Amino acid sequence: MKQTVDILGIPFYNVSQSTFVDELIEAAANQERRFVVTANPEIVMHTKQDMAFNHAVLQADYIVADGIGVVKAAKSIGKPLEGRVTGFDTMLGLLQKANEMKMSVYFVGAKPNVIKKLVKHVEQNYSNINIVGARDGYFLASEAEAVADDIFQSKADFIFLALGFPRQEKWISSYIEKFNKGIFIGVGGSFDVLSGCTKRAPEFWVKSNLEWLYRILSQPRRWRRALAIPKFVMAMKRQRKQR
């Protein structure tokens, strides 16, 4: 039975990055189905105001801590997590293993130019991977089921969705019952980074757990989203008092 830590009503899987990748690879190799949510403080706080999103997140097989704020929150209540398990690093790990095992992937999301560059990057750097589908995220709600049908027909082992939250999680929640196999994971802006269209934070910022600050400084339009962080901190203080 997997060990979880409750953070404001969200059960975070207590696992290391490498172990988690191995678990997903094993599930894919066994033709199993999994729904993964990589959650940071912003996502946790959004579950409190959007009940449909809350339902989608809690439907996931795994919710992992993509955000140092969640890791610190777990430590503050005496139930430390093994560390961050980010969407980007999970995707990289899965692509590396999928390449070794000649597995298949389907990419959904980002802008048209980004998805084209992403496919080219994967073809050049993971030549054994079978890309069974790739489409940008600019499709209408009325087209969502057709996208699901195409993924179903592709029989992809891994389905990466870069639609941004809450859209990617709601999409997976709505259609995952159609499938009997496939690892579904929302990876936010990871396509932009892997394609080279956006730079990931330099190693110093990542190791210092300041990747979130680098994103705000390099993309000032994100500052509104950062307002969720102090709200998360205050909510955790209330949770500790209740305990």
Coordinates of C-alpha atoms in Angstrom, one line a residue:
M1 CA 0.0 0.0 0.0
K2 CA 1.5 3.4 -1.0
Q3 CA 2.3 5.8 1.8
T4 CA 0.7 9.3 1.4
V5 CA 0.9 12.6 3.3
D6 CA -2.2 14.7 3.6
I7 CA -1.6 18.4 2.7
L8 CA -4.8 20.4 3.0
G9 CA -6.9 17.4 2.0
I10 CA -4.7 16.3 -0.9
P11 CA -2.9 12.9 -0.4
F12 CA 0.6 13.3 -1.7
Y13 CA 2.4 10.1 -2.6
N14 CA 5.6 9.8 -0.6
V15 CA 8.1 8.5 -3.1
S16 CA 11.5 9.5 -4.7
Q17 CA 11.8 10.8 -8.2
S18 CA 13.7 7.8 -9.6
T19 CA 11.4 5.2 -7.8
F20 CA 8.3 6.9 -9.2
V21 CA 9.6 6.7 -12.7
D22 CA 10.4 3.0 -12.3
E23 CA 6.9 2.4 -10.9
L24 CA 5.3 4.1 -13.9
I25 CA 7.5 2.2 -16.4
E26 CA 6.5 -1.1 -14.8
A27 CA 2.8 -0.2 -15.0
A28 CA 3.2 0.7 -18.6
A29 CA 5.1 -2.5 -19.4
N30 CA 2.2 -4.4 -17.8
Q31 CA -0.3 -2.6 -20.0
E32 CA -1.9 -0.9 -17.0
R33 CA -3.6 2.5 -16.7
R34 CA -2.4 5.3 -14.4
F35 CA -3.5 8.9 -13.9
V36 CA -0.8 11.1 -12.4
V37 CA -1.1 14.7 -11.0
T38 CA 2.0 16.7 -10.3
A39 CA 0.8 19.3 -7.8
N40 CA 2.4 22.5 -6.4
P41 CA 0.9 24.9 -3.8
E42 CA -1.0 26.8 -6.5
I43 CA -2.7 23.6 -7.6
V44 CA -3.6 22.6 -4.0
M45 CA -5.2 26.0 -3.4
H46 CA -7.1 25.8 -6.7
T47 CA -8.7 22.6 -5.5
K48 CA -10.4 24.6 -2.7
Q49 CA -12.2 26.9 -5.1
D50 CA -13.0 24.6 -8.0
M51 CA -14.8 21.5 -6.9
A52 CA -14.7 19.9 -10.4
F53 CA -11.0 20.3 -10.3
N54 CA -10.9 18.9 -6.8
H55 CA -12.8 15.8 -8.0
A56 CA -10.4 15.4 -10.9
V57 CA -7.3 15.6 -8.8
L58 CA -8.6 13.2 -6.2
Q59 CA -9.5 10.7 -8.9
A60 CA -5.7 10.4 -9.7
D61 CA -3.8 7.2 -8.9
Y62 CA -0.8 9.3 -7.9
I63 CA -0.5 12.9 -6.7
V64 CA 3.1 13.9 -6.3
A65 CA 4.8 17.0 -5.0
D66 CA 5.9 19.2 -7.9
G67 CA 6.8 22.2 -5.7
I68 CA 9.2 22.8 -2.8
G69 CA 6.3 24.4 -0.9
V70 CA 4.5 21.1 -0.6
V71 CA 7.7 19.4 0.5
K72 CA 8.3 22.0 3.2
A73 CA 4.6 21.8 4.3
A74 CA 4.9 18.0 4.8
K75 CA 8.0 18.5 6.9
S76 CA 6.3 21.2 9.0
I77 CA 3.6 18.7 10.1
G78 CA 6.2 16.0 11.0
K79 CA 5.5 13.8 7.9
P80 CA 8.4 14.6 5.5
L81 CA 8.2 13.6 1.9
E82 CA 11.2 12.0 0.1
G83 CA 11.5 15.1 -2.1
R84 CA 10.1 16.8 -5.1
V85 CA 8.7 14.7 -8.0
T86 CA 8.3 17.2 -10.8
G87 CA 6.4 16.8 -14.0
F88 CA 9.4 17.8 -16.1
D89 CA 11.8 15.3 -14.5
T90 CA 9.2 12.6 -14.5
M91 CA 8.6 13.2 -18.2
L92 CA 12.4 13.1 -18.9
G93 CA 12.8 9.9 -16.9
L94 CA 9.9 8.3 -18.7
L95 CA 11.2 9.3 -22.1
Q96 CA 14.6 7.9 -21.3
K97 CA 13.2 4.5 -20.2
A98 CA 10.7 4.4 -23.0
N99 CA 13.5 4.9 -25.5
E100 CA 15.4 2.0 -24.0
M101 CA 12.3 -0.2 -24.1
K102 CA 11.0 1.1 -27.5
M103 CA 7.7 2.2 -26.1
S104 CA 5.1 4.6 -27.6
V105 CA 4.1 8.1 -26.6
Y106 CA 1.4 10.7 -27.5
F107 CA 1.9 14.4 -26.9
V108 CA -1.0 16.8 -26.4
G109 CA -0.7 20.5 -25.7
A110 CA 1.3 23.7 -26.1
K111 CA 1.3 26.0 -29.2
P112 CA 1.6 24.6 -32.7
N113 CA 5.2 25.7 -33.1
V114 CA 6.2 24.3 -29.7
I115 CA 4.7 20.8 -30.4
K116 CA 6.5 20.7 -33.8
K117 CA 9.8 21.5 -32.1
L118 CA 9.1 19.0 -29.3
V119 CA 8.5 16.2 -31.8
K120 CA 11.7 17.0 -33.6
H121 CA 13.7 17.0 -30.4
V122 CA 12.3 13.6 -29.3
E123 CA 12.9 12.1 -32.7
Q124 CA 16.5 13.3 -32.6
N125 CA 17.3 12.4 -29.0
Y126 CA 15.1 9.4 -28.3
S127 CA 15.2 7.6 -31.7
N128 CA 13.7 4.3 -30.4
I129 CA 10.5 6.0 -29.1
N130 CA 7.4 5.5 -31.3
I131 CA 5.6 8.9 -31.4
V132 CA 2.1 7.7 -32.2
G133 CA 0.5 11.1 -32.0
A134 CA 1.1 14.8 -31.4
R135 CA -1.2 17.7 -31.5
D136 CA -1.2 21.2 -30.0
G137 CA -3.5 22.3 -27.2
Y138 CA -5.6 24.7 -29.3
F139 CA -8.7 22.5 -29.7
L140 CA -12.3 23.3 -28.8
A141 CA -14.2 21.7 -26.0
S142 CA -16.4 20.1 -28.7
E143 CA -13.2 18.4 -30.1
A144 CA -12.0 17.0 -26.8
E145 CA -13.7 13.6 -27.3
A146 CA -12.2 13.3 -30.8
V147 CA -8.8 13.8 -29.2
A148 CA -9.5 11.1 -26.7
D149 CA -10.7 8.7 -29.5
D150 CA -7.5 9.3 -31.4
I151 CA -5.3 8.6 -28.4
F152 CA -7.4 5.4 -27.8
Q153 CA -6.8 4.3 -31.3
S154 CA -3.0 5.0 -31.0
K155 CA -2.6 2.5 -28.1
A156 CA 0.0 4.9 -26.6
D157 CA 2.0 3.7 -23.6
F158 CA 2.5 7.3 -22.3
I159 CA 0.2 10.3 -22.8
F160 CA 1.7 13.6 -21.9
L161 CA -0.7 16.5 -21.7
A162 CA 0.7 20.1 -21.5
L163 CA -2.7 21.9 -21.4
G164 CA -2.0 23.7 -18.1
F165 CA -4.1 23.2 -15.0
P166 CA -6.9 22.7 -14.4
R167 CA -7.6 21.9 -18.0
Q168 CA -5.2 18.9 -18.3
E169 CA -6.4 17.2 -15.1
K170 CA -10.1 17.8 -16.0
W171 CA -9.5 16.3 -19.5
I172 CA -7.9 13.2 -18.1
S173 CA -10.6 12.8 -15.5
S174 CA -13.3 13.1 -18.1
Y175 CA -11.9 10.5 -20.5
I176 CA -9.6 8.1 -18.7
E177 CA -12.4 5.6 -18.2
K178 CA -12.4 5.0 -22.0
F179 CA -8.9 3.5 -21.6
N180 CA -7.7 0.2 -20.2
K181 CA -4.0 1.1 -20.6
G182 CA -1.7 4.1 -20.7
I183 CA 0.1 6.4 -18.3
F184 CA -1.7 9.8 -18.3
I185 CA 0.2 12.8 -16.8
G186 CA -0.3 16.5 -17.0
V187 CA 3.1 18.3 -17.4
G188 CA 2.2 21.9 -17.7
G189 CA 4.8 24.0 -19.4
S190 CA 7.3 21.1 -19.9
F191 CA 6.8 20.9 -23.7
D192 CA 8.0 24.5 -23.9
V193 CA 11.2 23.7 -21.9
L194 CA 12.0 20.4 -23.6
S195 CA 11.5 21.9 -27.1
G196 CA 13.9 24.6 -26.3
C197 CA 11.3 27.4 -26.6
T198 CA 11.6 28.3 -22.9
K199 CA 14.7 27.9 -20.7
R200 CA 14.4 25.9 -17.4
A201 CA 15.8 27.6 -14.4
P202 CA 19.6 27.3 -14.1
E203 CA 20.9 24.5 -11.9
F204 CA 21.7 27.0 -9.0
W205 CA 18.1 28.1 -8.8
V206 CA 16.8 24.5 -9.0
K207 CA 19.2 23.3 -6.2
S208 CA 18.3 26.3 -4.1
N209 CA 14.6 25.4 -4.4
L210 CA 14.0 28.8 -6.0
E211 CA 12.8 27.6 -9.4
W212 CA 9.4 29.2 -8.7
L213 CA 11.1 32.6 -8.2
Y214 CA 13.1 32.3 -11.4
R215 CA 9.9 31.6 -13.3
I216 CA 8.3 34.8 -11.9
L217 CA 11.3 36.9 -12.6
S218 CA 11.7 35.6 -16.2
Q219 CA 7.9 35.6 -16.8
P220 CA 6.5 38.5 -14.9
R221 CA 2.9 37.7 -16.1
R222 CA 3.0 34.8 -13.7
W223 CA 3.1 37.0 -10.6
R224 CA -0.7 36.7 -10.1
R225 CA -0.3 32.9 -9.9
A226 CA 2.3 33.4 -7.2
L227 CA -0.2 34.9 -4.9
A228 CA -1.4 31.4 -4.1
I229 CA 1.9 30.7 -2.2
P230 CA 1.1 33.0 0.8
K231 CA -2.4 31.7 0.9
F232 CA -1.0 28.1 1.0
V233 CA 1.3 29.1 3.8
M234 CA -1.5 30.5 5.9
A235 CA -3.7 27.5 5.2
M236 CA -0.9 25.2 6.4
K237 CA -0.6 27.2 9.6
R238 CA -4.3 26.6 10.2
Q239 CA -3.9 22.9 9.5
R240 CA -1.0 22.6 12.0
K241 CA -3.1 24.4 14.7
Q242 CA -5.9 22.0 14.1
R243 CA -3.6 19.0 14.5

